[in-house]
PDB file of C-alpha atoms in Angstrom:
ATOM      1  CA  MET A  18      51.836 116.020 101.726  1.00  0.00           C
ATOM      2  CA  LYS A  19      52.226 119.752 101.574  1.00  0.00           C
ATOM      3  CA  LEU A  20      55.516 121.227 102.766  1.00  0.00           C
ATOM      4  CA  ASN A  21      55.427 124.814 103.970  1.00  0.00           C
ATOM      5  CA  SER A  22      57.909 125.161 106.831  1.00  0.00           C
ATOM      6  CA  ASN A  23      60.076 128.260 106.678  1.00  0.00           C
ATOM      7  CA  THR A  24      62.857 126.603 108.703  1.00  0.00           C
ATOM      8  CA  ILE A  25      63.795 123.934 106.143  1.00  0.00           C
ATOM      9  CA  LYS A  26      66.870 124.858 104.102  1.00  0.00           C
ATOM     10  CA  VAL A  27      67.774 121.472 102.593  1.00  0.00           C
ATOM     11  CA  LEU A  28      65.298 119.054 100.992  1.00  0.00           C
ATOM     12  CA  HIS A  29      65.954 115.685  99.344  1.00  0.00           C
ATOM     13  CA  VAL A  30      63.137 114.094  97.327  1.00  0.00           C
ATOM     14  CA  GLU A  31      64.825 111.337  95.311  1.00  0.00           C
ATOM     15  CA  TYR A  32      63.511 108.188  93.603  1.00  0.00           C
ATOM     16  CA  CYS A  33      59.959 108.939  94.738  1.00  0.00           C
ATOM     17  CA  GLU A  34      58.145 109.116  91.373  1.00  0.00           C
ATOM     18  CA  VAL A  35      57.201 112.717  92.158  1.00  0.00           C
ATOM     19  CA  ARG A  36      55.480 114.397  89.198  1.00  0.00           C
ATOM     20  CA  ASP A  37      55.530 118.062  90.244  1.00  0.00           C
ATOM     21  CA  ILE A  38      56.644 120.419  93.015  1.00  0.00           C
ATOM     22  CA  VAL A  39      53.514 122.526  93.400  1.00  0.00           C
ATOM     23  CA  ASP A  40      53.074 121.421  97.012  1.00  0.00           C
ATOM     24  CA  ILE A  41      56.512 122.609  98.078  1.00  0.00           C
ATOM     25  CA  GLU A  42      56.318 126.049  99.693  1.00  0.00           C
ATOM     26  CA  LEU A  43      59.669 126.466 101.380  1.00  0.00           C
ATOM     27  CA  LEU A  44      60.661 130.087 101.008  1.00  0.00           C
ATOM     28  CA  ASN A  45      64.022 129.688 102.767  1.00  0.00           C
ATOM     29  CA  LEU A  46      65.087 126.564 100.886  1.00  0.00           C
ATOM     30  CA  GLU A  47      68.732 126.709  99.777  1.00  0.00           C
ATOM     31  CA  ILE A  48      69.383 123.171  98.518  1.00  0.00           C
ATOM     32  CA  LEU A  49      66.793 121.104  96.622  1.00  0.00           C
ATOM     33  CA  ILE A  50      67.536 117.577  95.356  1.00  0.00           C
ATOM     34  CA  LEU A  51      64.853 116.111  93.063  1.00  0.00           C
ATOM     35  CA  ARG A  52      66.957 113.420  91.390  1.00  0.00           C
ATOM     36  CA  ASN A  53      65.285 110.554  89.525  1.00  0.00           C
ATOM     37  CA  ASN A  54      61.598 111.404  89.575  1.00  0.00           C
ATOM     38  CA  LEU A  55      58.891 111.977  86.970  1.00  0.00           C
ATOM     39  CA  ILE A  56      58.898 115.765  87.055  1.00  0.00           C
ATOM     40  CA  ARG A  57      58.135 117.600  83.823  1.00  0.00           C
ATOM     41  CA  HIS A  58      57.278 121.096  85.001  1.00  0.00           C
ATOM     42  CA  ILE A  59      58.923 123.295  87.644  1.00  0.00           C
ATOM     43  CA  ASP A  60      57.008 126.536  87.147  1.00  0.00           C
ATOM     44  CA  ASN A  61      56.844 127.399  90.845  1.00  0.00           C
ATOM     45  CA  ILE A  62      60.624 127.056  91.241  1.00  0.00           C
ATOM     46  CA  VAL A  63      60.768 130.848  90.981  1.00  0.00           C
ATOM     47  CA  SER A  64      59.239 131.106  94.459  1.00  0.00           C
ATOM     48  CA  PHE A  65      62.444 129.680  95.964  1.00  0.00           C
ATOM     49  CA  CYS A  66      64.284 132.983  96.078  1.00  0.00           C
ATOM     50  CA  ASN A  67      67.080 131.658  98.303  1.00  0.00           C
ATOM     51  CA  LEU A  68      67.810 128.521  96.286  1.00  0.00           C
ATOM     52  CA  ARG A  69      71.549 128.094  95.661  1.00  0.00           C
ATOM     53  CA  GLN A  70      71.818 124.428  94.675  1.00  0.00           C
ATOM     54  CA  LEU A  71      69.377 122.447  92.522  1.00  0.00           C
ATOM     55  CA  ASP A  72      69.542 118.844  91.321  1.00  0.00           C
ATOM     56  CA  ILE A  73      66.826 117.898  88.818  1.00  0.00           C
ATOM     57  CA  SER A  74      68.815 115.135  87.121  1.00  0.00           C
ATOM     58  CA  GLN A  75      67.141 112.029  85.691  1.00  0.00           C
ATOM     59  CA  ASN A  76      63.769 113.669  85.126  1.00  0.00           C
ATOM     60  CA  TYR A  77      63.613 112.948  81.410  1.00  0.00           C
ATOM     61  CA  GLY A  78      61.771 115.551  79.358  1.00  0.00           C
ATOM     62  CA  ILE A  79      61.701 118.191  82.086  1.00  0.00           C
ATOM     63  CA  ASP A  80      61.139 121.796  80.986  1.00  0.00           C
ATOM     64  CA  ILE A  81      63.922 123.946  82.444  1.00  0.00           C
ATOM     65  CA  THR A  82      62.635 127.257  81.063  1.00  0.00           C
ATOM     66  CA  PRO A  83      61.655 128.598  84.531  1.00  0.00           C
ATOM     67  CA  LEU A  84      65.299 128.379  85.610  1.00  0.00           C
ATOM     68  CA  GLN A  85      66.033 131.559  83.689  1.00  0.00           C
ATOM     69  CA  HIS A  86      64.616 133.486  86.646  1.00  0.00           C
ATOM     70  CA  MET A  87      66.856 131.792  89.255  1.00  0.00           C
ATOM     71  CA  LYS A  88      69.500 134.504  89.335  1.00  0.00           C
ATOM     72  CA  GLY A  89      71.038 133.332  92.620  1.00  0.00           C
ATOM     73  CA  LEU A  90      71.571 129.699  91.583  1.00  0.00           C
ATOM     74  CA  LYS A  91      75.190 128.580  91.992  1.00  0.00           C
ATOM     75  CA  VAL A  92      75.100 124.788  91.496  1.00  0.00           C
ATOM     76  CA  LEU A  93      72.865 123.032  88.958  1.00  0.00           C
ATOM     77  CA  ASN A  94      72.642 119.366  87.980  1.00  0.00           C
ATOM     78  CA  THR A  95      70.364 118.785  85.006  1.00  0.00           C
ATOM     79  CA  SER A  96      72.024 115.629  83.704  1.00  0.00           C
ATOM     80  CA  TRP A  97      70.274 112.799  81.871  1.00  0.00           C
ATOM     81  CA  ASN A  98      67.158 114.833  81.120  1.00  0.00           C
ATOM     82  CA  GLY A  99      67.075 114.648  77.336  1.00  0.00           C
ATOM     83  CA  LEU A 100      67.362 118.413  77.034  1.00  0.00           C
ATOM     84  CA  GLN A 101      66.942 119.988  73.615  1.00  0.00           C
ATOM     85  CA  SER A 102      68.123 123.451  74.635  1.00  0.00           C
ATOM     86  CA  ILE A 103      69.781 125.174  77.571  1.00  0.00           C
ATOM     87  CA  GLN A 104      69.002 128.715  76.520  1.00  0.00           C
ATOM     88  CA  ALA A 105      67.259 129.241  79.865  1.00  0.00           C
ATOM     89  CA  LEU A 106      70.644 128.964  81.578  1.00  0.00           C
ATOM     90  CA  TYR A 107      72.279 131.820  79.695  1.00  0.00           C
ATOM     91  CA  SER A 108      70.957 134.404  82.143  1.00  0.00           C
ATOM     92  CA  LEU A 109      72.317 132.633  85.235  1.00  0.00           C
ATOM     93  CA  LYS A 110      75.308 134.880  85.825  1.00  0.00           C
ATOM     94  CA  SER A 111      75.993 133.479  89.312  1.00  0.00           C
ATOM     95  CA  LEU A 112      76.153 129.823  88.228  1.00  0.00           C
ATOM     96  CA  GLN A 113      79.459 128.222  89.239  1.00  0.00           C
ATOM     97  CA  GLU A 114      78.918 124.480  88.765  1.00  0.00           C
ATOM     98  CA  LEU A 115      76.906 122.858  85.975  1.00  0.00           C
ATOM     99  CA  ASP A 116      76.331 119.189  85.137  1.00  0.00           C
ATOM    100  CA  LEU A 117      74.902 118.469  81.664  1.00  0.00           C
ATOM    101  CA  SER A 118      75.940 114.809  81.483  1.00  0.00           C
ATOM    102  CA  GLY A 119      73.999 112.507  79.206  1.00  0.00           C
ATOM    103  CA  ASN A 120      72.093 115.154  77.270  1.00  0.00           C
ATOM    104  CA  GLU A 121      72.949 113.776  73.853  1.00  0.00           C
ATOM    105  CA  ARG A 122      73.836 116.051  70.935  1.00  0.00           C
ATOM    106  CA  LEU A 123      72.736 119.122  72.801  1.00  0.00           C
ATOM    107  CA  ILE A 124      73.493 122.203  70.701  1.00  0.00           C
ATOM    108  CA  TYR A 125      74.464 125.178  72.791  1.00  0.00           C
ATOM    109  CA  ALA A 126      76.923 128.008  73.248  1.00  0.00           C
ATOM    110  CA  LEU A 127      77.642 128.500  76.918  1.00  0.00           C
ATOM    111  CA  THR A 128      78.475 132.073  77.813  1.00  0.00           C
ATOM    112  CA  THR A 129      78.336 131.907  81.595  1.00  0.00           C
ATOM    113  CA  PRO A 130      81.651 133.455  82.669  1.00  0.00           C
ATOM    114  CA  SER A 131      81.089 132.559  86.323  1.00  0.00           C
ATOM    115  CA  LEU A 132      81.345 128.795  85.683  1.00  0.00           C
ATOM    116  CA  VAL A 133      84.294 127.121  87.395  1.00  0.00           C
ATOM    117  CA  LYS A 134      83.155 123.493  87.047  1.00  0.00           C
ATOM    118  CA  LEU A 135      81.470 121.943  84.008  1.00  0.00           C
ATOM    119  CA  GLN A 136      80.563 118.301  83.343  1.00  0.00           C
ATOM    120  CA  ILE A 137      79.397 117.142  79.897  1.00  0.00           C
ATOM    121  CA  PRO A 138      80.243 113.434  79.525  1.00  0.00           C
ATOM    122  CA  TYR A 139      78.090 111.041  77.483  1.00  0.00           C
ATOM    123  CA  ALA A 140      76.801 113.832  75.237  1.00  0.00           C
ATOM    124  CA  PHE A 141      78.109 112.733  71.802  1.00  0.00           C
ATOM    125  CA  LEU A 142      80.072 115.973  71.494  1.00  0.00           C
ATOM    126  CA  THR A 143      82.268 116.307  68.412  1.00  0.00           C
ATOM    127  CA  SER A 144      83.558 119.814  69.143  1.00  0.00           C
ATOM    128  CA  VAL A 145      84.337 122.023  72.145  1.00  0.00           C
ATOM    129  CA  SER A 146      84.044 125.354  70.347  1.00  0.00           C
ATOM    130  CA  SER A 147      80.857 126.127  72.276  1.00  0.00           C
ATOM    131  CA  ILE A 148      82.710 126.441  75.587  1.00  0.00           C
ATOM    132  CA  GLN A 149      85.845 128.286  74.514  1.00  0.00           C
ATOM    133  CA  SER A 150      84.670 131.522  76.166  1.00  0.00           C
ATOM    134  CA  LEU A 151      84.438 129.972  79.654  1.00  0.00           C
ATOM    135  CA  TYR A 152      87.759 131.441  80.722  1.00  0.00           C
ATOM    136  CA  ASN A 153      87.227 130.868  84.444  1.00  0.00           C
ATOM    137  CA  LEU A 154      86.729 127.103  84.243  1.00  0.00           C
ATOM    138  CA  ILE A 155      88.900 125.165  86.674  1.00  0.00           C
ATOM    139  CA  GLU A 156      87.354 121.687  86.312  1.00  0.00           C
ATOM    140  CA  LEU A 157      86.108 120.273  83.007  1.00  0.00           C
ATOM    141  CA  ASP A 158      84.814 116.771  82.239  1.00  0.00           C
ATOM    142  CA  LEU A 159      84.344 115.939  78.549  1.00  0.00           C
ATOM    143  CA  SER A 160      84.785 112.177  78.855  1.00  0.00           C
ATOM    144  CA  GLU A 161      82.798 109.584  76.900  1.00  0.00           C
ATOM    145  CA  ASN A 162      82.179 111.764  73.848  1.00  0.00           C
ATOM    146  CA  ALA A 163      83.242 111.686  70.193  1.00  0.00           C
ATOM    147  CA  LEU A 164      85.875 114.417  70.228  1.00  0.00           C
ATOM    148  CA  VAL A 165      88.607 114.200  67.615  1.00  0.00           C
ATOM    149  CA  ASP A 166      90.073 117.622  68.342  1.00  0.00           C
ATOM    150  CA  VAL A 167      90.167 119.934  71.372  1.00  0.00           C
ATOM    151  CA  PHE A 168      91.800 122.964  69.775  1.00  0.00           C
ATOM    152  CA  HIS A 169      89.457 125.450  71.454  1.00  0.00           C
ATOM    153  CA  LEU A 170      90.485 124.322  74.928  1.00  0.00           C
ATOM    154  CA  HIS A 171      93.716 126.280  74.666  1.00  0.00           C
ATOM    155  CA  PHE A 172      91.701 129.421  75.405  1.00  0.00           C
ATOM    156  CA  ILE A 173      90.688 128.114  78.862  1.00  0.00           C
ATOM    157  CA  THR A 174      94.033 128.611  80.539  1.00  0.00           C
ATOM    158  CA  ASN A 175      92.742 128.412  84.126  1.00  0.00           C
ATOM    159  CA  LEU A 176      91.956 124.698  83.857  1.00  0.00           C
ATOM    160  CA  GLN A 177      93.404 122.552  86.637  1.00  0.00           C
ATOM    161  CA  LEU A 178      91.407 119.319  86.263  1.00  0.00           C
ATOM    162  CA  LEU A 179      90.611 118.011  82.786  1.00  0.00           C
ATOM    163  CA  ASN A 180      89.012 114.695  81.832  1.00  0.00           C
ATOM    164  CA  LEU A 181      89.138 113.815  78.126  1.00  0.00           C
ATOM    165  CA  SER A 182      89.010 110.046  78.520  1.00  0.00           C
ATOM    166  CA  CYS A 183      87.114 107.810  76.100  1.00  0.00           C
ATOM    167  CA  ASN A 184      87.163 110.054  73.050  1.00  0.00           C
ATOM    168  CA  GLN A 185      88.900 109.796  69.668  1.00  0.00           C
ATOM    169  CA  LEU A 186      91.769 112.213  70.211  1.00  0.00           C
ATOM    170  CA  CYS A 187      94.999 111.763  68.282  1.00  0.00           C
ATOM    171  CA  SER A 188      96.789 114.974  69.261  1.00  0.00           C
ATOM    172  CA  VAL A 189      97.441 116.713  72.574  1.00  0.00           C
ATOM    173  CA  ILE A 190      99.075 119.813  71.062  1.00  0.00           C
ATOM    174  CA  PRO A 191      96.242 122.193  72.139  1.00  0.00           C
ATOM    175  CA  LEU A 192      96.862 121.253  75.770  1.00  0.00           C
ATOM    176  CA  ARG A 193     100.382 122.651  75.930  1.00  0.00           C
ATOM    177  CA  ARG A 194      99.068 126.109  76.872  1.00  0.00           C
ATOM    178  CA  LEU A 195      97.196 124.785  79.908  1.00  0.00           C
ATOM    179  CA  VAL A 196     100.121 125.362  82.234  1.00  0.00           C
ATOM    180  CA  LEU A 197      97.980 125.250  85.397  1.00  0.00           C
ATOM    181  CA  LEU A 198      96.772 121.691  84.787  1.00  0.00           C
ATOM    182  CA  ARG A 199      97.276 119.448  87.814  1.00  0.00           C
ATOM    183  CA  GLN A 200      95.216 116.399  86.806  1.00  0.00           C
ATOM    184  CA  LEU A 201      94.753 115.201  83.245  1.00  0.00           C
ATOM    185  CA  ASN A 202      92.923 112.088  82.066  1.00  0.00           C
ATOM    186  CA  LEU A 203      93.574 111.117  78.443  1.00  0.00           C
ATOM    187  CA  SER A 204      92.886 107.403  78.773  1.00  0.00           C
ATOM    188  CA  SER A 205      91.151 105.452  76.009  1.00  0.00           C
ATOM    189  CA  ASN A 206      91.982 107.686  73.056  1.00  0.00           C
ATOM    190  CA  ARG A 207      94.230 107.312  70.001  1.00  0.00           C
ATOM    191  CA  ILE A 208      97.183 109.352  71.175  1.00  0.00           C
ATOM    192  CA  VAL A 209     100.639 108.454  69.855  1.00  0.00           C
ATOM    193  CA  PHE A 210     102.870 111.427  70.686  1.00  0.00           C
ATOM    194  CA  ILE A 211     102.827 113.126  74.085  1.00  0.00           C
ATOM    195  CA  TYR A 212     105.655 115.652  73.708  1.00  0.00           C
ATOM    196  CA  PRO A 213     103.318 118.682  74.048  1.00  0.00           C
ATOM    197  CA  LEU A 214     102.599 117.588  77.625  1.00  0.00           C
ATOM    198  CA  PHE A 215     106.206 117.911  78.738  1.00  0.00           C
ATOM    199  CA  GLY A 216     105.930 121.619  79.460  1.00  0.00           C
ATOM    200  CA  LEU A 217     103.045 121.249  81.904  1.00  0.00           C
ATOM    201  CA  LYS A 218     105.050 121.974  85.044  1.00  0.00           C
ATOM    202  CA  SER A 219     102.031 121.903  87.388  1.00  0.00           C
ATOM    203  CA  LEU A 220     100.896 118.437  86.290  1.00  0.00           C
ATOM    204  CA  VAL A 221     100.691 115.989  89.194  1.00  0.00           C
ATOM    205  CA  VAL A 222      98.586 113.129  87.784  1.00  0.00           C
ATOM    206  CA  CYS A 223      98.336 112.134  84.145  1.00  0.00           C
ATOM    207  CA  ASN A 224      96.454 109.052  82.950  1.00  0.00           C
ATOM    208  CA  LEU A 225      97.463 107.749  79.514  1.00  0.00           C
ATOM    209  CA  GLU A 226      96.040 104.241  79.755  1.00  0.00           C
ATOM    210  CA  TYR A 227      94.696 102.602  76.614  1.00  0.00           C
ATOM    211  CA  ASN A 228      96.314 104.748  73.953  1.00  0.00           C
ATOM    212  CA  LEU A 229      98.686 103.976  71.085  1.00  0.00           C
ATOM    213  CA  ILE A 230     101.790 105.522  72.631  1.00  0.00           C
ATOM    214  CA  ASP A 231     105.032 103.994  71.360  1.00  0.00           C
ATOM    215  CA  VAL A 232     107.635 102.738  73.798  1.00  0.00           C
ATOM    216  CA  ARG A 233     109.896 105.517  75.101  1.00  0.00           C
ATOM    217  CA  VAL A 234     113.203 105.677  76.895  1.00  0.00           C
ATOM    218  CA  ILE A 235     112.538 107.096  80.340  1.00  0.00           C
ATOM    219  CA  GLU A 236     115.459 109.189  81.588  1.00  0.00           C
ATOM    220  CA  ASN A 237     114.603 110.480  85.045  1.00  0.00           C
ATOM    221  CA  ASN A 238     115.339 108.960  88.424  1.00  0.00           C
ATOM    222  CA  ASN A 239     112.933 111.122  90.417  1.00  0.00           C
ATOM    223  CA  VAL A 240     109.615 110.452  88.702  1.00  0.00           C
ATOM    224  CA  GLN A 241     107.736 107.271  89.500  1.00  0.00           C
ATOM    225  CA  PHE A 242     105.933 105.589  86.625  1.00  0.00           C
ATOM    226  CA  ASP A 243     103.287 102.940  87.232  1.00  0.00           C
ATOM    227  CA  LEU A 244     103.314 100.590  84.264  1.00  0.00           C
ATOM    228  CA  ASP A 245     100.995  97.634  83.849  1.00  0.00           C
ATOM    229  CA  TYR A 246     102.078  94.962  81.396  1.00  0.00           C
ATOM    230  CA  GLN A 247     100.555  91.928  79.770  1.00  0.00           C
ATOM    231  CA  GLU A 248     101.973  90.479  76.619  1.00  0.00           C
ATOM    232  CA  GLN A 249      99.377  89.713  73.967  1.00  0.00           C
ATOM    233  CA  PRO A 250     101.185  88.536  70.820  1.00  0.00           C
ATOM    234  CA  ASP A 251      97.968  88.330  68.822  1.00  0.00           C
ATOM    235  CA  GLN A 252      97.359  92.038  69.279  1.00  0.00           C
ATOM    236  CA  ASN A 253     101.036  93.043  69.107  1.00  0.00           C
ATOM    237  CA  GLN A 254     100.752  95.291  72.114  1.00  0.00           C
ATOM    238  CA  LEU A 255     101.035  95.474  75.866  1.00  0.00           C
ATOM    239  CA  CYS A 256      98.123  96.273  78.135  1.00  0.00           C
ATOM    240  CA  LEU A 257      97.022  95.958  81.742  1.00  0.00           C
ATOM    241  CA  SER A 258      98.247  93.115  83.898  1.00  0.00           C
ATOM    242  CA  ARG A 259     100.647  93.224  86.826  1.00  0.00           C
ATOM    243  CA  LYS A 260     101.647  96.557  88.331  1.00  0.00           C
ATOM    244  CA  MET A 261     105.287  97.598  88.596  1.00  0.00           C
ATOM    245  CA  ARG A 262     106.739 100.784  90.030  1.00  0.00           C
ATOM    246  CA  ILE A 263     109.734 102.050  88.120  1.00  0.00           C
ATOM    247  CA  ILE A 264     112.177 104.407  89.841  1.00  0.00           C
ATOM    248  CA  ASP A 265     114.939 104.192  87.226  1.00  0.00           C
ATOM    249  CA  SER A 266     115.827 102.084  84.231  1.00  0.00           C
ATOM    250  CA  THR A 267     117.791  99.555  86.272  1.00  0.00           C
ATOM    251  CA  SER A 268     114.691  98.391  88.133  1.00  0.00           C
ATOM    252  CA  ILE A 269     112.725  97.427  85.039  1.00  0.00           C
ATOM    253  CA  GLN A 270     112.192  93.717  84.627  1.00  0.00           C
ATOM    254  CA  ILE A 271     112.978  91.988  81.362  1.00  0.00           C
ATOM    255  CA  PHE A 272     110.146  91.315  78.929  1.00  0.00           C
ATOM    256  CA  LYS A 273     109.919  89.334  75.733  1.00  0.00           C
ATOM    257  CA  THR A 274     109.601  91.948  72.992  1.00  0.00           C
ATOM    258  CA  ASN A 275     109.683  89.997  69.768  1.00  0.00           C
ATOM    259  CA  GLN A 276     105.966  90.390  69.104  1.00  0.00           C
ATOM    260  CA  ILE A 277     105.397  93.729  70.795  1.00  0.00           C
ATOM    261  CA  LYS A 278     104.597  96.743  68.618  1.00  0.00           C
ATOM    262  CA  ARG A 279     102.996  99.098  71.102  1.00  0.00           C
ATOM    263  CA  ILE A 280     102.751  99.742  74.783  1.00  0.00           C
ATOM    264  CA  ARG A 281      99.938 101.196  76.832  1.00  0.00           C
ATOM    265  CA  PHE A 282     100.791 102.778  80.127  1.00  0.00           C
ATOM    266  CA  LYS A 283      99.671 104.964  82.972  1.00  0.00           C
ATOM    267  CA  PHE A 284     101.926 107.200  84.951  1.00  0.00           C
ATOM    268  CA  GLU A 285     101.523 109.258  88.108  1.00  0.00           C
ATOM    269  CA  THR A 286     104.079 111.627  89.513  1.00  0.00           C
ATOM    270  CA  GLU A 287     104.722 113.269  92.821  1.00  0.00           C
ATOM    271  CA  LYS A 288     104.179 117.025  93.138  1.00  0.00           C
ATOM    272  CA  ASN A 289     106.757 119.151  91.302  1.00  0.00           C
ATOM    273  CA  LEU A 290     108.507 116.078  89.913  1.00  0.00           C
ATOM    274  CA  ILE A 291     107.031 116.229  86.433  1.00  0.00           C
ATOM    275  CA  GLN A 292     110.324 117.296  84.859  1.00  0.00           C
ATOM    276  CA  TRP A 293     111.238 114.363  82.734  1.00  0.00           C
ATOM    277  CA  LYS A 294     112.644 113.579  79.346  1.00  0.00           C
ATOM    278  CA  ILE A 295     111.469 110.829  77.058  1.00  0.00           C
ATOM    279  CA  VAL A 296     113.313 110.050  73.837  1.00  0.00           C
ATOM    280  CA  GLU A 297     111.174 108.399  71.191  1.00  0.00           C
ATOM    281  CA  ARG A 298     112.744 105.186  69.944  1.00  0.00           C
ATOM    282  CA  LYS A 299     110.187 102.596  69.029  1.00  0.00           C
ATOM    283  CA  LEU A 300     110.810  99.437  71.050  1.00  0.00           C
ATOM    284  CA  GLN A 301     114.474 100.322  71.507  1.00  0.00           C
ATOM    285  CA  PHE A 302     114.355 100.521  75.283  1.00  0.00           C
ATOM    286  CA  LEU A 303     112.857  97.103  75.907  1.00  0.00           C
ATOM    287  CA  GLN A 304     114.935  95.594  73.131  1.00  0.00           C
ATOM    288  CA  GLN A 305     118.109  96.910  74.759  1.00  0.00           C
ATOM    289  CA  LEU A 306     117.050  95.379  78.045  1.00  0.00           C
ATOM    290  CA  GLN A 307     116.388  92.066  76.320  1.00  0.00           C
ATOM    291  CA  THR A 308     119.798  92.188  74.652  1.00  0.00           C
ATOM    292  CA  ALA A 309     121.463  92.933  77.970  1.00  0.00           C
ATOM    293  CA  ALA A 310     119.660  89.998  79.534  1.00  0.00           C
ATOM    294  CA  ASN A 311     120.825  87.660  76.762  1.00  0.00           C
ATOM    295  CA  ILE A 312     124.435  88.826  77.165  1.00  0.00           C
ATOM    296  CA  PHE A 313     124.193  88.308  80.921  1.00  0.00           C
ATOM    297  CA  LYS A 314     123.016  84.737  80.353  1.00  0.00           C
ATOM    298  CA  LEU A 315     125.942  84.040  77.988  1.00  0.00           C
ATOM    299  CA  ILE A 316     128.473  85.421  80.462  1.00  0.00           C
ATOM    300  CA  ASN A 317     127.105  83.302  83.271  1.00  0.00           C
TER     301      ASN A 317
END
């Protein structure tokens, strides 16, 4: 069916096994969603002069070359398309949001200064050097990759939301310059020391689940930590089980610590309450609590 109405501004054609868009003649179209079809060519996309948002995700093998002429495009989702190159996007100076998820091992050097939101999970990335010049980025998702270092992120000082979960990171030192960060996800990495995060005064939510962080002594009565514990002697560590909210050290329940070597935890703080001090003493905190409990039993 041929579409040629000049009054339509938003069009959704999803999961329809559409193979091309030659029959779409909507000159005033502003939003076009073509998710999960069989489209390979979008040559006539250039006729949509007013297009501001385009979703062509899950059209594996699609040729995005014609997008280089879409100067007014602001939001683009081209995830899970098996892209080999994104050179066509370099000329899109108005682009603000870009989703490249699932385009594995894509080699590129993004130089679009207008970008404020970028998503590249599930892309087998091993480096972030290609995005270090995106100074205006506010939201960045690099989860589910193979990153071992994020040194180049320290150039992107406007970041407020950063997702680095499910990588292979051991150090968070490069993040200490990101003083505007409000939400940070570092779950499922190999992080041991988190001291560089202490200076992030704007941080409101920080997820450190499933790391190798040693037990710390928490010395702050204002910050609320959500810790989930489950003793697993075979693995010599603690991981998710029952949730407990800790306001100060006196409210922490007593745990058996004989077999525990590590602890995994997640913490969330209220706004402007991320001023806390943690002294690194491996297992000392829980061991002191256990000792106190034993003394209490002897006294009584």
